[in-house]
Coordinates of N, CA and C in Angstrom, one line a residue:
M276 N 87.8 17.0 46.2 CA 87.2 15.7 46.4 C 85.8 15.6 45.8
A277 N 85.6 14.5 45.1 CA 84.3 14.2 44.5 C 83.4 13.6 45.5
A278 N 82.2 14.0 45.5 CA 81.2 13.3 46.4 C 80.9 11.9 46.0
K279 N 80.5 11.1 46.9 CA 80.2 9.7 46.6 C 78.9 9.7 45.7
K280 N 78.9 8.9 44.6 CA 77.8 8.9 43.7 C 76.6 8.1 44.3
K281 N 75.4 8.7 44.2 CA 74.3 8.0 44.8 C 73.9 6.8 43.9
A282 N 73.6 5.7 44.5 CA 73.2 4.5 43.7 C 71.9 4.7 43.0
N283 N 71.8 4.1 41.9 CA 70.6 4.1 41.1 C 69.6 3.2 41.7
V284 N 68.3 3.6 41.8 CA 67.3 2.8 42.5 C 66.9 1.6 41.6
L285 N 67.0 1.7 40.3 CA 66.7 0.6 39.4 C 67.8 -0.5 39.6
D286 N 69.0 -0.1 39.6 CA 70.1 -1.0 39.8 C 70.0 -1.7 41.2
F287 N 69.6 -1.0 42.2 CA 69.4 -1.6 43.5 C 68.3 -2.6 43.5
A288 N 67.2 -2.3 42.9 CA 66.0 -3.2 42.8 C 66.4 -4.5 42.0
R289 N 67.1 -4.3 40.9 CA 67.6 -5.5 40.1 C 68.5 -6.4 41.0
E290 N 69.4 -5.8 41.7 CA 70.3 -6.6 42.5 C 69.6 -7.3 43.6
Y291 N 68.6 -6.6 44.2 CA 67.8 -7.2 45.3 C 67.0 -8.4 44.7
L292 N 66.4 -8.2 43.5 CA 65.6 -9.3 42.9 C 66.4 -10.4 42.4
R293 N 67.7 -10.2 42.1 CA 68.6 -11.3 41.7 C 68.8 -12.2 42.9
N294 N 68.9 -11.6 44.1 CA 69.2 -12.4 45.3 C 67.9 -13.1 45.8
N295 N 66.7 -12.4 45.6 CA 65.5 -12.9 46.1 C 64.4 -12.7 45.1
R296 N 64.2 -13.6 44.1 CA 63.3 -13.4 43.0 C 61.8 -13.3 43.4
T297 N 61.4 -13.8 44.5 CA 60.0 -13.7 44.9 C 59.7 -12.6 45.8
A298 N 60.6 -11.6 46.0 CA 60.5 -10.6 47.0 C 59.3 -9.7 46.5
P299 N 58.3 -9.4 47.4 CA 57.2 -8.5 47.0 C 57.7 -7.0 47.0
Y300 N 56.9 -6.2 46.4 CA 57.2 -4.8 46.3 C 57.6 -4.1 47.6
A301 N 56.7 -4.4 48.6 CA 56.9 -3.7 49.9 C 58.3 -4.0 50.5
E302 N 58.7 -5.3 50.4 CA 60.0 -5.7 50.9 C 61.1 -4.9 50.2
V303 N 61.1 -4.9 48.9 CA 62.1 -4.2 48.2 C 62.1 -2.7 48.4
R304 N 60.9 -2.1 48.6 CA 60.8 -0.7 48.9 C 61.4 -0.3 50.2
D305 N 61.1 -1.2 51.2 CA 61.6 -0.9 52.6 C 63.2 -1.1 52.6
A306 N 63.7 -2.0 51.8 CA 65.2 -2.1 51.8 C 65.8 -0.9 51.1
A307 N 65.1 -0.4 50.1 CA 65.6 0.8 49.4 C 65.5 2.0 50.3
K308 N 64.5 2.1 51.1 CA 64.3 3.2 52.0 C 65.5 3.3 53.0
K309 N 65.9 2.1 53.4 CA 67.1 2.0 54.4 C 68.3 2.6 53.8
R310 N 68.4 2.5 52.4 CA 69.6 3.1 51.7 C 69.3 4.5 51.2
K311 N 68.2 5.1 51.7 CA 67.8 6.4 51.3 C 67.5 6.6 49.8
L312 N 66.8 5.5 49.3 CA 66.4 5.5 47.9 C 64.9 5.4 47.9
T313 N 64.2 6.1 46.9 CA 62.8 6.0 46.8 C 62.4 5.0 45.6
L314 N 61.8 4.0 46.0 CA 61.4 3.0 44.9 C 59.9 3.1 44.6
Y315 N 59.6 3.4 43.4 CA 58.2 3.5 42.9 C 57.8 2.2 42.3
P316 N 56.5 1.9 42.2 CA 56.0 0.6 41.6 C 56.5 0.4 40.2
I317 N 56.6 1.5 39.4 CA 57.0 1.4 38.0 C 58.4 0.9 38.0
S318 N 59.3 1.4 38.9 CA 60.7 0.9 38.9 C 60.8 -0.5 39.3
Y319 N 59.9 -0.9 40.2 CA 59.9 -2.3 40.7 C 59.5 -3.2 39.5
G320 N 58.5 -2.9 38.8 CA 58.0 -3.6 37.7 C 59.0 -3.7 36.6
R321 N 59.7 -2.6 36.3 CA 60.7 -2.6 35.3 C 61.9 -3.5 35.7
A322 N 62.3 -3.4 36.9 CA 63.4 -4.3 37.4 C 63.0 -5.8 37.3
Q323 N 61.8 -6.1 37.6 CA 61.3 -7.5 37.4 C 61.4 -7.9 35.9
A324 N 61.0 -7.0 35.0 CA 61.0 -7.3 33.6 C 62.5 -7.4 33.1
L325 N 63.4 -6.6 33.6 CA 64.8 -6.7 33.1 C 65.4 -8.0 33.7
E326 N 65.0 -8.4 34.8 CA 65.5 -9.7 35.3 C 64.8 -10.9 34.8
G327 N 63.8 -10.7 34.0 CA 63.1 -11.9 33.4 C 62.1 -12.6 34.3
I328 N 61.7 -11.9 35.4 CA 60.8 -12.5 36.3 C 59.4 -12.5 35.8
V329 N 59.0 -11.4 35.0 CA 57.7 -11.3 34.4 C 57.9 -11.2 32.9
K330 N 56.8 -11.5 32.2 CA 56.8 -11.4 30.8 C 56.5 -10.0 30.4
V331 N 57.1 -9.5 29.3 CA 56.8 -8.2 28.8 C 56.3 -8.2 27.4
A332 N 55.1 -7.5 27.2 CA 54.6 -7.5 25.8 C 55.4 -6.6 25.0
K333 N 55.3 -6.8 23.6 CA 56.0 -5.9 22.7 C 55.3 -4.5 22.7
Y334 N 56.1 -3.5 22.5 CA 55.5 -2.2 22.4 C 54.5 -2.1 21.3
G335 N 53.3 -1.5 21.6 CA 52.3 -1.3 20.5 C 51.5 -2.5 20.3
S336 N 51.7 -3.7 20.9 CA 50.9 -4.9 20.7 C 49.5 -4.7 21.1
K337 N 49.2 -3.9 22.2 CA 47.9 -3.7 22.7 C 47.1 -2.8 21.7
K338 N 47.8 -1.9 21.1 CA 47.1 -1.0 20.1 C 46.7 -1.8 18.9
K339 N 47.5 -2.7 18.4 CA 47.2 -3.6 17.3 C 46.0 -4.5 17.6
E340 N 46.0 -5.0 18.8 CA 45.0 -5.9 19.3 C 43.6 -5.2 19.4
A341 N 43.7 -3.9 19.9 CA 42.5 -3.1 20.0 C 41.9 -2.8 18.6
K342 N 42.8 -2.5 17.7 CA 42.4 -2.2 16.3 C 41.7 -3.4 15.7
R343 N 42.3 -4.6 15.9 CA 41.6 -5.8 15.3 C 40.3 -6.1 16.0
A344 N 40.2 -5.9 17.3 CA 38.9 -6.1 17.9 C 37.9 -5.1 17.5
G345 N 38.3 -3.8 17.3 CA 37.5 -2.8 16.8 C 36.9 -3.0 15.4
K346 N 37.7 -3.6 14.5 CA 37.3 -3.9 13.2 C 36.2 -5.0 13.2
A347 N 36.5 -6.0 14.0 CA 35.5 -7.1 14.1 C 34.2 -6.7 14.7
A348 N 34.2 -5.8 15.7 CA 33.0 -5.3 16.3 C 32.3 -4.3 15.4
A349 N 33.0 -3.6 14.6 CA 32.4 -2.6 13.7 C 31.6 -3.2 12.6
G350 N 32.0 -4.4 12.2 CA 31.2 -5.1 11.1 C 29.9 -5.6 11.6
A351 N 29.7 -5.8 12.9 CA 28.5 -6.4 13.5 C 27.4 -5.3 13.7
T352 N 27.8 -4.1 14.1 CA 26.8 -3.1 14.4 C 26.9 -2.0 13.3
R353 N 25.8 -1.4 13.1 CA 25.7 -0.3 12.0 C 25.2 0.9 12.6
G354 N 25.7 2.0 12.3 CA 25.3 3.3 12.8 C 24.0 3.8 12.1
R355 N 23.7 5.0 12.4 CA 22.5 5.7 11.8 C 22.8 6.0 10.4
G356 N 21.7 6.2 9.6 CA 21.8 6.7 8.3 C 21.9 5.6 7.2
R357 N 22.0 6.1 6.0 CA 22.1 5.1 4.9 C 23.5 4.5 4.8
P358 N 23.6 3.2 4.6 CA 24.9 2.6 4.5 C 25.8 3.1 3.4
R359 N 27.1 3.1 3.6 CA 28.0 3.6 2.5 C 27.8 2.8 1.3
G360 N 27.9 3.5 0.1 CA 27.9 2.8 -1.1 C 26.5 2.5 -1.7
S361 N 25.4 2.6 -0.8 CA 24.1 2.4 -1.4 C 23.6 3.7 -2.0
K362 N 22.8 3.6 -3.0 CA 22.3 4.7 -3.8 C 20.9 4.9 -3.5
S363 N 20.4 6.1 -3.4 CA 19.0 6.3 -3.2 C 18.2 6.1 -4.5
K364 N 16.9 5.9 -4.4 CA 16.1 5.6 -5.6 C 16.1 6.8 -6.5
V365 N 16.1 8.0 -6.0 CA 16.0 9.2 -6.8 C 17.3 9.4 -7.7
S366 N 18.4 9.1 -7.1 CA 19.6 9.4 -7.9 C 20.2 8.2 -8.6
S367 N 19.3 7.1 -8.7 CA 19.8 5.9 -9.4 C 20.2 6.1 -10.8
G368 N 19.4 6.9 -11.6 CA 19.6 7.1 -13.0 C 20.4 8.4 -13.3
L369 N 20.9 9.0 -12.3 CA 21.5 10.4 -12.5 C 23.0 10.3 -12.4
E370 N 23.7 9.2 -12.8 CA 25.1 9.2 -12.6 C 25.8 10.0 -13.7
S371 N 25.2 10.3 -14.8 CA 25.9 11.0 -15.8 C 24.8 11.9 -16.6
I372 N 25.3 12.7 -17.5 CA 24.4 13.5 -18.3 C 23.4 12.6 -19.1
D373 N 24.0 11.5 -19.7 CA 23.1 10.6 -20.5 C 22.0 10.0 -19.6
G374 N 22.3 9.7 -18.4 CA 21.3 9.2 -17.5 C 20.2 10.2 -17.2
L375 N 20.6 11.5 -17.1 CA 19.7 12.6 -16.8 C 18.8 12.8 -18.0
V376 N 19.4 12.7 -19.2 CA 18.6 12.9 -20.4 C 17.6 11.8 -20.6
Q377 N 18.0 10.5 -20.3 CA 17.1 9.4 -20.4 C 16.0 9.5 -19.4
T378 N 16.3 9.9 -18.2 CA 15.2 10.1 -17.2 C 14.2 11.1 -17.6
V379 N 14.6 12.2 -18.2 CA 13.7 13.3 -18.6 C 12.8 12.7 -19.8
K380 N 13.4 12.0 -20.7 CA 12.6 11.4 -21.8 C 11.6 10.4 -21.3
N381 N 11.9 9.6 -20.3 CA 11.0 8.7 -19.7 C 9.8 9.4 -19.0
L382 N 10.1 10.5 -18.3 CA 9.1 11.2 -17.7 C 8.2 11.9 -18.7
Q383 N 8.7 12.4 -19.8 CA 7.9 13.0 -20.9 C 7.0 11.9 -21.5
A384 N 7.5 10.7 -21.7 CA 6.7 9.7 -22.3 C 5.5 9.3 -21.3
E385 N 5.8 9.2 -20.0 CA 4.8 8.9 -19.1 C 3.7 10.0 -19.1
R386 N 4.2 11.3 -19.1 CA 3.2 12.4 -19.1 C 2.3 12.3 -20.4
D387 N 2.9 12.0 -21.6 CA 2.2 11.9 -22.8 C 1.1 10.8 -22.7
D388 N 1.5 9.7 -22.1 CA 0.6 8.6 -22.0 C -0.6 9.0 -21.1
A389 N -0.3 9.7 -20.0 CA -1.4 10.2 -19.1 C -2.3 11.1 -19.8
V390 N -1.7 12.0 -20.6 CA -2.6 13.0 -21.3 C -3.5 12.3 -22.3
R391 N -3.0 11.3 -23.0 CA -3.8 10.5 -24.0 C -4.9 9.8 -23.2
L392 N -4.6 9.2 -22.1 CA -5.6 8.5 -21.3 C -6.7 9.4 -20.8
L393 N -6.3 10.6 -20.4 CA -7.3 11.6 -20.0 C -8.2 12.1 -21.2
D394 N -7.6 12.2 -22.4 CA -8.4 12.6 -23.5 C -9.4 11.5 -23.9
R395 N -9.0 10.2 -23.8 CA -10.0 9.1 -24.0 C -11.1 9.1 -23.0
I396 N -10.8 9.4 -21.7 CA -11.8 9.4 -20.7 C -12.8 10.5 -21.0
R397 N -12.3 11.7 -21.4 CA -13.2 12.9 -21.7 C -14.1 12.5 -22.9
A398 N -13.5 11.8 -23.9 CA -14.3 11.5 -25.1 C -15.4 10.5 -24.7
L399 N -15.1 9.6 -23.8 CA -16.1 8.6 -23.4 C -17.2 9.3 -22.6
L400 N -16.8 10.3 -21.7 CA -17.8 11.0 -20.9 C -18.7 11.9 -21.8
D401 N -18.1 12.5 -22.8 CA -18.9 13.4 -23.7 C -19.9 12.6 -24.6
A402 N -19.5 11.3 -24.9 CA -20.4 10.5 -25.7 C -21.7 10.1 -25.0
R403 N -21.8 10.1 -23.8 CA -22.9 9.7 -23.0 C -24.0 10.7 -23.1

């Protein structure tokens, strides 16, 4: 002889909610306890959703919403350090070898100008 199959608590909750759509959790839980079933709040909520009593959000919709909110907030605040994509003044002419060579030539020309200026100042001071 096969033993009598124990009723599923979710099926019991759905059946109870079909008969009384506004039944609170405590009422359904107590009725389940009389039949020696344990009803948890998650099972009650799932039974309500399956019966169409409450609206159910699509899976993953909250994650997408949080990502969208995070992107909007991220644009408003800025963290520490230099912003991405900005270049420092030192490395502005050093993108390539040609830039490096041009920077060295400019520095040599400035140095030569400074040396000429110092020579003229010495000559003026010696003339006195």
